[in-house]
mmCIF file of C-alpha atoms and ligand atoms in Angstrom:
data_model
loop_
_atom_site.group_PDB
_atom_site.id
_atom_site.type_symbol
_atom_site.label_atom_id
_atom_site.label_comp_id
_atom_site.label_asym_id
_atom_site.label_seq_id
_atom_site.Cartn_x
_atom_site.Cartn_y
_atom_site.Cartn_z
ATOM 1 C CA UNK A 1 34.229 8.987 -168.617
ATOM 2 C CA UNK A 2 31.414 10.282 -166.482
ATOM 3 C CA UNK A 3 32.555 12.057 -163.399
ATOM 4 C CA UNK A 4 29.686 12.757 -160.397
ATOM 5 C CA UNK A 5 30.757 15.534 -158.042
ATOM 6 C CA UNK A 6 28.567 16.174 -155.014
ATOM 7 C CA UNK A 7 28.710 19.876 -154.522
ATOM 8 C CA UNK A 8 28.323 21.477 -150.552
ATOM 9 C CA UNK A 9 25.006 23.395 -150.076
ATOM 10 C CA UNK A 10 26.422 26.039 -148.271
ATOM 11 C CA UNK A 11 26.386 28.725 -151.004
ATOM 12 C CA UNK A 12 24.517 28.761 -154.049
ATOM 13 C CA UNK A 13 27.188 30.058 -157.281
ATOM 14 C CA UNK A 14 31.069 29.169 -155.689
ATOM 15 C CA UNK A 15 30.926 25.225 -155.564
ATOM 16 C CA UNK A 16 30.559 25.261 -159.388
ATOM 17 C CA UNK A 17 32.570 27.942 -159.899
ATOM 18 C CA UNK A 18 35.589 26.625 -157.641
ATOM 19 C CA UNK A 19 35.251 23.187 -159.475
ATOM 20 C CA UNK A 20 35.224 24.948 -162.595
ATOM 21 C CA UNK A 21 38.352 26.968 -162.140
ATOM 22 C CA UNK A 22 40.404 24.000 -160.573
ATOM 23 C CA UNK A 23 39.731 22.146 -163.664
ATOM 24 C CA UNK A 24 41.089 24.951 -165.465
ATOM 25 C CA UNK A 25 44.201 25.182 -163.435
ATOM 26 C CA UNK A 26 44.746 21.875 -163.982
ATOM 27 C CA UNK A 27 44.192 21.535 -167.607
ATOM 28 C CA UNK A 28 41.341 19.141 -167.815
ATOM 29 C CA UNK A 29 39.035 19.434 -170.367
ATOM 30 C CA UNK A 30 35.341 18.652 -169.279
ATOM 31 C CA UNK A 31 32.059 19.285 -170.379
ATOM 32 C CA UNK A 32 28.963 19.673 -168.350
ATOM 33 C CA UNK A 33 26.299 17.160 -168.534
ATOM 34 C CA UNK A 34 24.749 18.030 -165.230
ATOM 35 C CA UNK A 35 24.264 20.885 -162.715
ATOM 36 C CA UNK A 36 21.378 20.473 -160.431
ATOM 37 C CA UNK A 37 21.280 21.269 -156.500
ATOM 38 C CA UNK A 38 23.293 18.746 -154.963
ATOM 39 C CA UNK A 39 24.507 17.250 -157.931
ATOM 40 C CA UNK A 40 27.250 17.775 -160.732
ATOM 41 C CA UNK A 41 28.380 15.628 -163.259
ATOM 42 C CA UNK A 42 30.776 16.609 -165.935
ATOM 43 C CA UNK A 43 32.232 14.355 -169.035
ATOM 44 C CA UNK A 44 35.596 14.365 -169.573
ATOM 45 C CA UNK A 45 38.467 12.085 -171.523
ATOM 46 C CA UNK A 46 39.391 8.845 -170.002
ATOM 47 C CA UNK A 47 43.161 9.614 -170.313
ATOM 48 C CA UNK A 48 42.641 12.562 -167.728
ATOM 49 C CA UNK A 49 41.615 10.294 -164.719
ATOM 50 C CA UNK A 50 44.957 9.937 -163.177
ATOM 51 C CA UNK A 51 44.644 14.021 -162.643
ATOM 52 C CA UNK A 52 41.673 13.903 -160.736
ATOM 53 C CA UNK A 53 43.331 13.307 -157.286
ATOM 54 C CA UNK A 54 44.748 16.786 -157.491
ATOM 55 C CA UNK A 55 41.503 17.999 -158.683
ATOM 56 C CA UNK A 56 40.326 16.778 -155.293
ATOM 57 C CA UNK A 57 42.304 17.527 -152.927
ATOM 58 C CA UNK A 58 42.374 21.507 -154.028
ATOM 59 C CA UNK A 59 38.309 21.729 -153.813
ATOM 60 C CA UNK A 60 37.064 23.453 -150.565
ATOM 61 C CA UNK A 61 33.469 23.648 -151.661
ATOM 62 C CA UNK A 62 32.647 20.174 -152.545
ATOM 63 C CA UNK A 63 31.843 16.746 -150.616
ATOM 64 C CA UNK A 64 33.024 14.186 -152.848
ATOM 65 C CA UNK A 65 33.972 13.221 -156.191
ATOM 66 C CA UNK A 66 33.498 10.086 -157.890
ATOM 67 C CA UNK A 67 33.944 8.338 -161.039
ATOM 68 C CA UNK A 68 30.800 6.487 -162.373
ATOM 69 C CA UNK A 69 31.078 3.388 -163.447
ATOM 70 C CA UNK A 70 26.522 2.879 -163.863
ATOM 71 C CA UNK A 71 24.299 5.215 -164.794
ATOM 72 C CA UNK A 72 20.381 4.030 -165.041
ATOM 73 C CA UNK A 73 17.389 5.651 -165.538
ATOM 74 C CA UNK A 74 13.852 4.383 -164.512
ATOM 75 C CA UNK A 75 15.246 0.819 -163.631
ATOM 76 C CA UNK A 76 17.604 -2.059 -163.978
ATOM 77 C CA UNK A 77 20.437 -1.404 -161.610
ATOM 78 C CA UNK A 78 20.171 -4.992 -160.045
ATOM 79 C CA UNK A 79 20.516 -6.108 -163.443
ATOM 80 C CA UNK A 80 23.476 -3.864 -164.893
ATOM 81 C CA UNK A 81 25.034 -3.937 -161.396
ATOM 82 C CA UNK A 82 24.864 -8.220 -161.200
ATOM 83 C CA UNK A 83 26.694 -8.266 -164.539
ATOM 84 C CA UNK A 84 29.072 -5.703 -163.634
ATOM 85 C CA UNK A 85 32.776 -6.305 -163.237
ATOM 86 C CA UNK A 86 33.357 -5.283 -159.900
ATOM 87 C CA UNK A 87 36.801 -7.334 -158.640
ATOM 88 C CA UNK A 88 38.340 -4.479 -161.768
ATOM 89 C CA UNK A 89 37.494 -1.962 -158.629
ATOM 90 C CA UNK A 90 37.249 -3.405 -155.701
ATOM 91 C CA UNK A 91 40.242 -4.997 -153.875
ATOM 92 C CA UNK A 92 40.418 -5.507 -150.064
ATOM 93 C CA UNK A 93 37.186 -4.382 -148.979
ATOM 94 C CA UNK A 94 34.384 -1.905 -149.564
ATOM 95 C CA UNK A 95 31.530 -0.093 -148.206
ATOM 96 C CA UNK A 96 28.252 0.982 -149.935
ATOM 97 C CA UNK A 97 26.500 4.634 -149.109
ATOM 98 C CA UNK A 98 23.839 5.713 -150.934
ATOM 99 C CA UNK A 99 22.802 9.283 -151.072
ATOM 100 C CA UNK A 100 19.623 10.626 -152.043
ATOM 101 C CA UNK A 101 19.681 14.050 -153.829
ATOM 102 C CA UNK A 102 16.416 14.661 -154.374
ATOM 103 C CA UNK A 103 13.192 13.678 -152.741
ATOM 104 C CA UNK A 104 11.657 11.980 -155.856
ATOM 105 C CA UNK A 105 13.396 8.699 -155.793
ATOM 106 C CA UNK A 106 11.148 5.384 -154.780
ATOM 107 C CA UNK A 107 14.043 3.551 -153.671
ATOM 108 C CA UNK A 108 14.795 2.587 -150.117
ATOM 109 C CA UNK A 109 18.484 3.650 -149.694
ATOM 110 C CA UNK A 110 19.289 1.232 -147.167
ATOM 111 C CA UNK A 111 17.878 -1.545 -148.726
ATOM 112 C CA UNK A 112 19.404 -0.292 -151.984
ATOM 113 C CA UNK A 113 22.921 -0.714 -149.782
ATOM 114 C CA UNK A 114 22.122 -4.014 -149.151
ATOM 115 C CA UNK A 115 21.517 -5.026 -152.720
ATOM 116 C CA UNK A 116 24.339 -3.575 -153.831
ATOM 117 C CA UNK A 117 26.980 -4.657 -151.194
ATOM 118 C CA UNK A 118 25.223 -7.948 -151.630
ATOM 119 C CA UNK A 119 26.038 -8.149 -155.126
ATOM 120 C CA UNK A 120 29.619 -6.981 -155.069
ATOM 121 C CA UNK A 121 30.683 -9.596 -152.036
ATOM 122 C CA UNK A 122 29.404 -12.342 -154.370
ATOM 123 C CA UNK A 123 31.152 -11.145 -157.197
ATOM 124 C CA UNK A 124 34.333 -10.503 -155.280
ATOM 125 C CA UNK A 125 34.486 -12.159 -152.633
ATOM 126 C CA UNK A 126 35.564 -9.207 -150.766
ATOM 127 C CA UNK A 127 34.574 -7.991 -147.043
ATOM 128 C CA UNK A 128 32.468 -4.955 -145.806
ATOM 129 C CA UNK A 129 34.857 -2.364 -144.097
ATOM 130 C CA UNK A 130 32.126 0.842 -143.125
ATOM 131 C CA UNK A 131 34.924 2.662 -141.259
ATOM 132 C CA UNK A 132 37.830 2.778 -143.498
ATOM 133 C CA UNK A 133 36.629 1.259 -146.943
ATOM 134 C CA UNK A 134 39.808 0.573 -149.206
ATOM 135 C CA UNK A 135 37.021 0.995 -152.274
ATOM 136 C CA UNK A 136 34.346 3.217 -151.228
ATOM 137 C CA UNK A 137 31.217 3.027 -153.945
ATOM 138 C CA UNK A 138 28.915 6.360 -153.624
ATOM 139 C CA UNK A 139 25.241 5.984 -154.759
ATOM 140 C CA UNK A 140 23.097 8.782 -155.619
ATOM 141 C CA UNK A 141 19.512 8.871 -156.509
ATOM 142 C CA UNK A 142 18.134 12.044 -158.325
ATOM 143 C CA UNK A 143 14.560 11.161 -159.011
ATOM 144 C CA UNK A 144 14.203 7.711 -161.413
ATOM 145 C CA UNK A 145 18.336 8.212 -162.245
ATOM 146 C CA UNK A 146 20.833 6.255 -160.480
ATOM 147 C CA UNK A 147 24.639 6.332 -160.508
ATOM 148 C CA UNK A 148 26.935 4.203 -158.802
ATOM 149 C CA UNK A 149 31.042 4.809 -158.555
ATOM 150 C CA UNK A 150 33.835 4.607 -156.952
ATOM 151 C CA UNK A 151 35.169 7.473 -154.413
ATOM 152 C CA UNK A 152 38.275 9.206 -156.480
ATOM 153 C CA UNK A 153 39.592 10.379 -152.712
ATOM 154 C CA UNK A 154 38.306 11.782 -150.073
ATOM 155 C CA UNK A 155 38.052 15.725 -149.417
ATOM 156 C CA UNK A 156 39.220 16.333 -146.328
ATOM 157 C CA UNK A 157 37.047 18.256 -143.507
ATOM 158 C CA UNK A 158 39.860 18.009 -141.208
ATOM 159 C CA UNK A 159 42.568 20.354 -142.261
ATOM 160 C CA UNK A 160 39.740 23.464 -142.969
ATOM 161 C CA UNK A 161 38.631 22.620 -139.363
ATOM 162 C CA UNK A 162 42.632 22.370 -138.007
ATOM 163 C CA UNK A 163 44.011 25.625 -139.579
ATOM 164 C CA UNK A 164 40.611 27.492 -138.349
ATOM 165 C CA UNK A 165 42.410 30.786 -137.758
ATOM 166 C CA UNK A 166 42.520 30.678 -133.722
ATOM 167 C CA UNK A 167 44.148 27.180 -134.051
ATOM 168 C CA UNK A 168 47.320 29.001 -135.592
ATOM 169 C CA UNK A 169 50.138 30.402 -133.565
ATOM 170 C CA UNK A 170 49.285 33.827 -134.836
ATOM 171 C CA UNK A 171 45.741 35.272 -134.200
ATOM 172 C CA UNK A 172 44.011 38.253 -134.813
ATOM 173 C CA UNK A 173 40.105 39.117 -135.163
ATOM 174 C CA UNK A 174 38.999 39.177 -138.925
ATOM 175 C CA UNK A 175 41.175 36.419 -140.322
ATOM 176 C CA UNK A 176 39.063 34.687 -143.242
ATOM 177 C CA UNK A 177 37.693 30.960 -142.760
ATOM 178 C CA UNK A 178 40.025 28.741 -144.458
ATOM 179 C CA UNK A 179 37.758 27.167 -146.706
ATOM 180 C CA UNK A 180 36.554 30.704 -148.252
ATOM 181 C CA UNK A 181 40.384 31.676 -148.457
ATOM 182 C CA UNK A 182 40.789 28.315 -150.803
ATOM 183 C CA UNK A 183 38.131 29.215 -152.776
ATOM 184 C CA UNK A 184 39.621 32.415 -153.397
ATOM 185 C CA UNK A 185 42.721 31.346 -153.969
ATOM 186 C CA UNK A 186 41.386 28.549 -156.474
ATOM 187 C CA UNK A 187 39.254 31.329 -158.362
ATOM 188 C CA UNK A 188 42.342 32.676 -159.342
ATOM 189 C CA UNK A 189 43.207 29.503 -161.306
ATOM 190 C CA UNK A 190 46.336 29.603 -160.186
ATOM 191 C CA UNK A 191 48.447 26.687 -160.662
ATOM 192 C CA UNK A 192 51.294 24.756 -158.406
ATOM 193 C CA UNK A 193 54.842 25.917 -158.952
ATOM 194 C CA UNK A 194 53.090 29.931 -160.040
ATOM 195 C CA UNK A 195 53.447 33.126 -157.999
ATOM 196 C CA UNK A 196 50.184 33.984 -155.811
ATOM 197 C CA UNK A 197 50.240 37.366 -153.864
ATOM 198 C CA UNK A 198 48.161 38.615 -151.025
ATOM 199 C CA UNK A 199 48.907 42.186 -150.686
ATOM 200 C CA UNK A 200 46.524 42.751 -147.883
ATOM 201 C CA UNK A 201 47.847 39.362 -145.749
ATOM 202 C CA UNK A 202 46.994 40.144 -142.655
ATOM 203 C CA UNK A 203 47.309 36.671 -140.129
ATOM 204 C CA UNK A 204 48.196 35.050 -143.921
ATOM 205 C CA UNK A 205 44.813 32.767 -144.134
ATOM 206 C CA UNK A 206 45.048 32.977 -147.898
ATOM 207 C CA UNK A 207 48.233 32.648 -148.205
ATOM 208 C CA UNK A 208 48.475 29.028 -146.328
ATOM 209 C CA UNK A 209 45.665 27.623 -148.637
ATOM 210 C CA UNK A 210 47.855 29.164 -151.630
ATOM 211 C CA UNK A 211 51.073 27.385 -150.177
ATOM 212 C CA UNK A 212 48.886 24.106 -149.278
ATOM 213 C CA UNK A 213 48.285 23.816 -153.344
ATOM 214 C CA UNK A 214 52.022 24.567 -154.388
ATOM 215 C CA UNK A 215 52.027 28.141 -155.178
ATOM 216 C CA UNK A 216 54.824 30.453 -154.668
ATOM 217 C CA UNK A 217 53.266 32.735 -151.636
ATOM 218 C CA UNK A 218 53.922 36.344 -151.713
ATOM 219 C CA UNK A 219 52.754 38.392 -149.052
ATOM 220 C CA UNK A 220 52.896 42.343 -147.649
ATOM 221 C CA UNK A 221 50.877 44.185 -144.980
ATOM 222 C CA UNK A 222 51.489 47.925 -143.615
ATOM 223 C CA UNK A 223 51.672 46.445 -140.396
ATOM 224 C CA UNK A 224 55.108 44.586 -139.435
ATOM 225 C CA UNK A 225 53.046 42.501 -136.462
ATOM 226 C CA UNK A 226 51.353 40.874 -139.210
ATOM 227 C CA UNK A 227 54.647 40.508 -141.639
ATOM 228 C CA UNK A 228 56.164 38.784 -138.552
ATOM 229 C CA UNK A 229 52.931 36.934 -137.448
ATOM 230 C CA UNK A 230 52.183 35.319 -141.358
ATOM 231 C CA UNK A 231 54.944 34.525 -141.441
ATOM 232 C CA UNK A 232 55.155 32.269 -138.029
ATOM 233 C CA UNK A 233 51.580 30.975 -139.618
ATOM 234 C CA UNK A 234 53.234 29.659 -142.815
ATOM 235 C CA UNK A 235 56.264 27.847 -140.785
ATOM 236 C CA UNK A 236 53.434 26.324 -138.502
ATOM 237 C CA UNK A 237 51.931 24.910 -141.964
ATOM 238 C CA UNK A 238 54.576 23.830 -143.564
ATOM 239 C CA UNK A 239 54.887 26.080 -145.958
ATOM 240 C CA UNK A 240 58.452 27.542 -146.394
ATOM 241 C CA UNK A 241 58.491 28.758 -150.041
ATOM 242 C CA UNK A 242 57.250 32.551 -149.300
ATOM 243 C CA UNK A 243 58.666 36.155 -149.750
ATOM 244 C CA UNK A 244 56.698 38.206 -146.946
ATOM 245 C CA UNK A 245 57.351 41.495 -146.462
ATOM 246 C CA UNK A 246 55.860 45.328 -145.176
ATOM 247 C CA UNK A 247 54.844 46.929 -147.436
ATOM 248 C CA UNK A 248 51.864 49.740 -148.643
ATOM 249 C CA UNK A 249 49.569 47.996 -151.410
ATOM 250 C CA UNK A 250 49.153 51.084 -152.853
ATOM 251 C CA UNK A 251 52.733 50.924 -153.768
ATOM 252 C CA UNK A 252 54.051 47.433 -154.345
ATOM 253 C CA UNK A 253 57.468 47.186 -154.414
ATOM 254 C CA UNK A 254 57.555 44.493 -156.500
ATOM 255 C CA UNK A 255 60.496 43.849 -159.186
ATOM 256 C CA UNK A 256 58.751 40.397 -160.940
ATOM 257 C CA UNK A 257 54.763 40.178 -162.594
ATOM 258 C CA UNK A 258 53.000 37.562 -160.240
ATOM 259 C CA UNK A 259 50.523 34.951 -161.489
ATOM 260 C CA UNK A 260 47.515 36.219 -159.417
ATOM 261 C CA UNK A 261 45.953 37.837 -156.401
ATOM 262 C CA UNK A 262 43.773 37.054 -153.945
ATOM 263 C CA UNK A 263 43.114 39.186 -151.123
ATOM 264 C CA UNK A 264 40.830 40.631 -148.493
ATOM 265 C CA UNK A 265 41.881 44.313 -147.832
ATOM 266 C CA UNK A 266 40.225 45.949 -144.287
ATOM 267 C CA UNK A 267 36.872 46.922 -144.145
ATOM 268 C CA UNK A 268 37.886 49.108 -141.379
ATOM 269 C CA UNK A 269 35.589 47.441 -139.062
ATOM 270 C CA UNK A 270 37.761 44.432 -137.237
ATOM 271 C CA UNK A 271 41.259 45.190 -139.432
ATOM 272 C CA UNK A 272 42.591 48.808 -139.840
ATOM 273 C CA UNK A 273 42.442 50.986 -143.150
ATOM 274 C CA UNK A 274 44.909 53.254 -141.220
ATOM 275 C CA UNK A 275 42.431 55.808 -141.540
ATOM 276 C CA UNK A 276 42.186 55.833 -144.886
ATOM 277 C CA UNK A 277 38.366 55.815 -146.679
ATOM 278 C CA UNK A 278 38.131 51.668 -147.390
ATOM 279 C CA UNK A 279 36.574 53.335 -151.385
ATOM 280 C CA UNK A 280 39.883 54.942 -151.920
ATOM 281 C CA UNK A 281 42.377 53.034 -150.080
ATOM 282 C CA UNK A 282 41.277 49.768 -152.568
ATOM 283 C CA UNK A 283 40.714 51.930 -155.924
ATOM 284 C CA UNK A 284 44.867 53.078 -155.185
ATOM 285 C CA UNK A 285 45.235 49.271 -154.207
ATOM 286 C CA UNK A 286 43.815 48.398 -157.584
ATOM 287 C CA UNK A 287 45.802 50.417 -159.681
ATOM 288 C CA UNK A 288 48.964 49.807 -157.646
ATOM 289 C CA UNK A 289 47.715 45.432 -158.288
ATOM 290 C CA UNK A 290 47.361 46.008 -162.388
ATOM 291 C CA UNK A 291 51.137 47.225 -162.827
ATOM 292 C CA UNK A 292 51.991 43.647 -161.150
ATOM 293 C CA UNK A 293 50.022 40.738 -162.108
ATOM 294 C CA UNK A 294 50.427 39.377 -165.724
ATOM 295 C CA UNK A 295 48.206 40.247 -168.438
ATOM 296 C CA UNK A 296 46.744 36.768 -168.480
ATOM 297 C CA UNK A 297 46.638 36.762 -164.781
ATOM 298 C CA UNK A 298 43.236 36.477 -162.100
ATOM 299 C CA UNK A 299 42.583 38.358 -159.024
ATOM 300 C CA UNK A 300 40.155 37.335 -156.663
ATOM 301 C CA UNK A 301 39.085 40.196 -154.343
ATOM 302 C CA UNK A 302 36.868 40.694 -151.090
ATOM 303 C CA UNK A 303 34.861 43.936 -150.641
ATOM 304 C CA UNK A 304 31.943 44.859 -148.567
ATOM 305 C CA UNK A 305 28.537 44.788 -150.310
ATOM 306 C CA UNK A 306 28.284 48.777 -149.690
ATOM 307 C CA UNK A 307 31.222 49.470 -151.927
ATOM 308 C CA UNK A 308 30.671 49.815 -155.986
ATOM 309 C CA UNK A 309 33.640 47.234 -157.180
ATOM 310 C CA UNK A 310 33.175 49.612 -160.536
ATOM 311 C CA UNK A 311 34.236 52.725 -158.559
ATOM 312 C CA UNK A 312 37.171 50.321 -156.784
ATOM 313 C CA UNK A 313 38.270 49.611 -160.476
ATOM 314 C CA UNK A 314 38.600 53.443 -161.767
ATOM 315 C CA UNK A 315 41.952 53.949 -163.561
ATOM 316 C CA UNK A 316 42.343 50.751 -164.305
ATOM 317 C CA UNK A 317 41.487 48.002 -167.046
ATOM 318 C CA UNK A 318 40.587 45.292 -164.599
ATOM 319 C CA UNK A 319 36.875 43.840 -165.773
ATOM 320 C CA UNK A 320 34.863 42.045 -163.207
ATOM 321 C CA UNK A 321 34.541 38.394 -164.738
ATOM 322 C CA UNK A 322 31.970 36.675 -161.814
ATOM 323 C CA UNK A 323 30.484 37.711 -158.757
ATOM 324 C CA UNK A 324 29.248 36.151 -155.597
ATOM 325 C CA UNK A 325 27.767 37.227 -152.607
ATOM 326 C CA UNK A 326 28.064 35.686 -149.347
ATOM 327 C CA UNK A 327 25.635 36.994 -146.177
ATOM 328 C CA UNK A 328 27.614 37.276 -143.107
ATOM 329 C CA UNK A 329 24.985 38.596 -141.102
ATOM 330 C CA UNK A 330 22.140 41.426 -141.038
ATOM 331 C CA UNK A 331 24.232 44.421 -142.074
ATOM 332 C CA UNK A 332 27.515 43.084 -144.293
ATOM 333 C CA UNK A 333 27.685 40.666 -147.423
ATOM 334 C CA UNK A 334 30.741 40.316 -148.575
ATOM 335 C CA UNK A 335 31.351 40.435 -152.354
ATOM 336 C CA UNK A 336 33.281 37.775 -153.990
ATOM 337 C CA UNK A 337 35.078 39.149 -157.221
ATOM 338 C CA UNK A 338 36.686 37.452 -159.905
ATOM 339 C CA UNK A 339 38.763 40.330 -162.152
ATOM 340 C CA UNK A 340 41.102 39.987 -165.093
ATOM 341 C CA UNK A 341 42.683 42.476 -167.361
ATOM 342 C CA UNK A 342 40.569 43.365 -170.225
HETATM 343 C C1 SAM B 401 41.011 41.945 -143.352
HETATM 344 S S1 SAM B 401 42.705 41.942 -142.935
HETATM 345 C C2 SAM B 401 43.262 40.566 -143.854
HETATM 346 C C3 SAM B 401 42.847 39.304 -143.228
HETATM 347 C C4 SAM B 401 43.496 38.092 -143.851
HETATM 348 N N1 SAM B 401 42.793 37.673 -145.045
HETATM 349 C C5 SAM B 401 43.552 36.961 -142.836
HETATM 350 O O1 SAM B 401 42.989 35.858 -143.097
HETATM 351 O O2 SAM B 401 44.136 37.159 -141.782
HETATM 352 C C6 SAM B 401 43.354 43.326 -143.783
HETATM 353 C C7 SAM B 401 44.821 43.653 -143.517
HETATM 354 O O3 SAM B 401 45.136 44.809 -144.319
HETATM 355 C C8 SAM B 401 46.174 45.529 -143.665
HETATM 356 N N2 SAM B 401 46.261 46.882 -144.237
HETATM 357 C C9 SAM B 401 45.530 48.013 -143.958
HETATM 358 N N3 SAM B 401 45.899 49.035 -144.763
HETATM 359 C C10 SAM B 401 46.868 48.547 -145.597
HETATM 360 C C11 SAM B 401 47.632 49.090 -146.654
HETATM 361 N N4 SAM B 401 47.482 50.360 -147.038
HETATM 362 N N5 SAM B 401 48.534 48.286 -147.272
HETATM 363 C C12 SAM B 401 48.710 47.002 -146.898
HETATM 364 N N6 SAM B 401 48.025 46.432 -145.891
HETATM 365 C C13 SAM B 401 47.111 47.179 -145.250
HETATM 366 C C14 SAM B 401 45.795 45.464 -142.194
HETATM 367 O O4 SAM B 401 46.952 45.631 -141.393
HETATM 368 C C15 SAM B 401 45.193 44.039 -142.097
HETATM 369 O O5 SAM B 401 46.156 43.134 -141.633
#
């Protein structure tokens, strides 16, 4: 089975690397056929399908996901599309929306809609629904190739725009957007029911994406107005399965190994080192995270472009695994790292 996934263009490296670690965590074996700009598709076993809604609904970085049911190149979609069985996938009603990927594709895609929709509705019989499609069949055009499938759900915009940090009961300047903090938290691989700790929680933005997917949350900060307020944040989302807690990350007094990390200590510009240098406030932070997190386990980390994450690693046997970089503006990227024991 052939399975399109239309990546967002906002950043270059994490789509594929999010999709690639949530198909990790969730133990589907794939293989690549694809990766251009605006366009993924990977090949995986049939049996795996009924795992993709989960697949979906983790994903912060992507647009849609679909399962392909034609695939042409230079030509005869009318004809494969005419003899295809389409009352297998479409019930109700449907809508058609055909996306061009790249700029070299002939076709019209609105006359391509028409075609298409016309073709299913005398196959099926079925009606045209464009605001709430039960079966909603994506199109994409990447120069003479066309694919055509069915939707496997929809990603929703709406809860990264509703749990924007000053929406929550708890706010304070520097909390992370919510769709980086679910890419972090899906770099670790973690999966639902495993431990996930933020040592550096702060208004707990990372740790609400964590709880959204099913992980155990664990959570400390130096400062108890931030215990207390990530705490309010979780309740507000739902999320009641979390251990939160003051504490310094330098010393984590934690009895149990967690599953993984993902975190985004102070930079000391809008949240506090308490006055400690950020270089050796993270490097203690470091060695204080490899005594906790299993030897298999992944921790994601954010650090300002200006600090060497090889010098933040001293003393320990953390390796750096993947890297991106994300421009916030003229004078800070922040570094995305992906570490694991070696
Ligand atoms: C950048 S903020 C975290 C933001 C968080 N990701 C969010 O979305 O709200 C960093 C946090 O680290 C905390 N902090 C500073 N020094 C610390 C230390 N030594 N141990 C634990 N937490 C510390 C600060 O109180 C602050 O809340």
């Amino acid at each position: 089975m052939e399975i399109a996934v239309i990546p967002s263009l906002e950043h270059p490296t994490l789509p594929q690397a999010e999709l690639e670690s949530v198909l990790a965590a969730e133990n589907i074996k794939y293989r690549f056929k694809k990766v251009k700009c605006g366009l993924m598709v990977i090949e995986m076993p049939d049996k795996l399908f009924p795992k993709l809604p989960n697949l979906v609904r983790r994903l912060s970085f992507t647009h849609e996901v679909f399962r392909v049911l034609l695939h042409t190149v230079n030509g005869e979609l009318e004809e494969r599309a005419s003899s295809y069985p389409w009352e297998d996938i479409v019930q109700d009603n449907y809508a058609v929306r055909v996306k061009k990927v790249d700029s070299g594709s002939d076709l019209n895609s609105l006359d391509l809609e028409k075609k298409l929709g016309g073709i299913i509705k005398r196959r099926t019989g079925a009606g045209v629904n464009l605001e709430s499609p039960h079966t909603f069949i994506r199109t994409v055009l990447n120069h003479d190739e066309v694919l055509v499938g069915d939707r496997v759900s929809s990603i929703s915009k709406k809860h990264f725009f509703e749990l924007k940090p000053h929406k929550r009961p708890f706010f304070y300047p520097g909390s992370m957007h919510p769709k980086l903090a679910r890419c972090m938290v899906n770099l670790t691989r973690v999966k639902r029911g495993e431990s996930l700790l933020d040592p550096f929680c702060g208004t707990g933005g990372i740790l609400i994406e964590a709880g959204i997917i099913g992980a155990r949350v664990i959570g400390s900060d130096l400062d108890y107005k931030m215990v207390e307020g990530t705490k309010e944040n979780l309740i507000h989302c739902g999320i009641t399965d979390f251990q939160i807690f003051r504490a310094d990350a330098r010393s984590l007094p934690l009895s149990e190994p967690v599953d993984a990390v993902a975190t985004d200590p102070p930079y000391g510009i809008s949240a506090s080192t308490g006055g400690e240098k950020s270089q050796d406030l993270y490097q203690q932070s470091m060695v204080s995270i490899a005594q906790i997190i299993k030897e298999d386990g992944r921790v994601c980390i954010a650090t300002p472009h200006y600090l060497d994450i090889q010098e933040v690693l001293e003393g320990t046997n953390f390796e750096v695994i993947e890297q991106h970089h994300i421009r916030m503006h003229k004078s800070l990227t922040r570094v995305i790292s992906v570490l694991k024991l070696a």
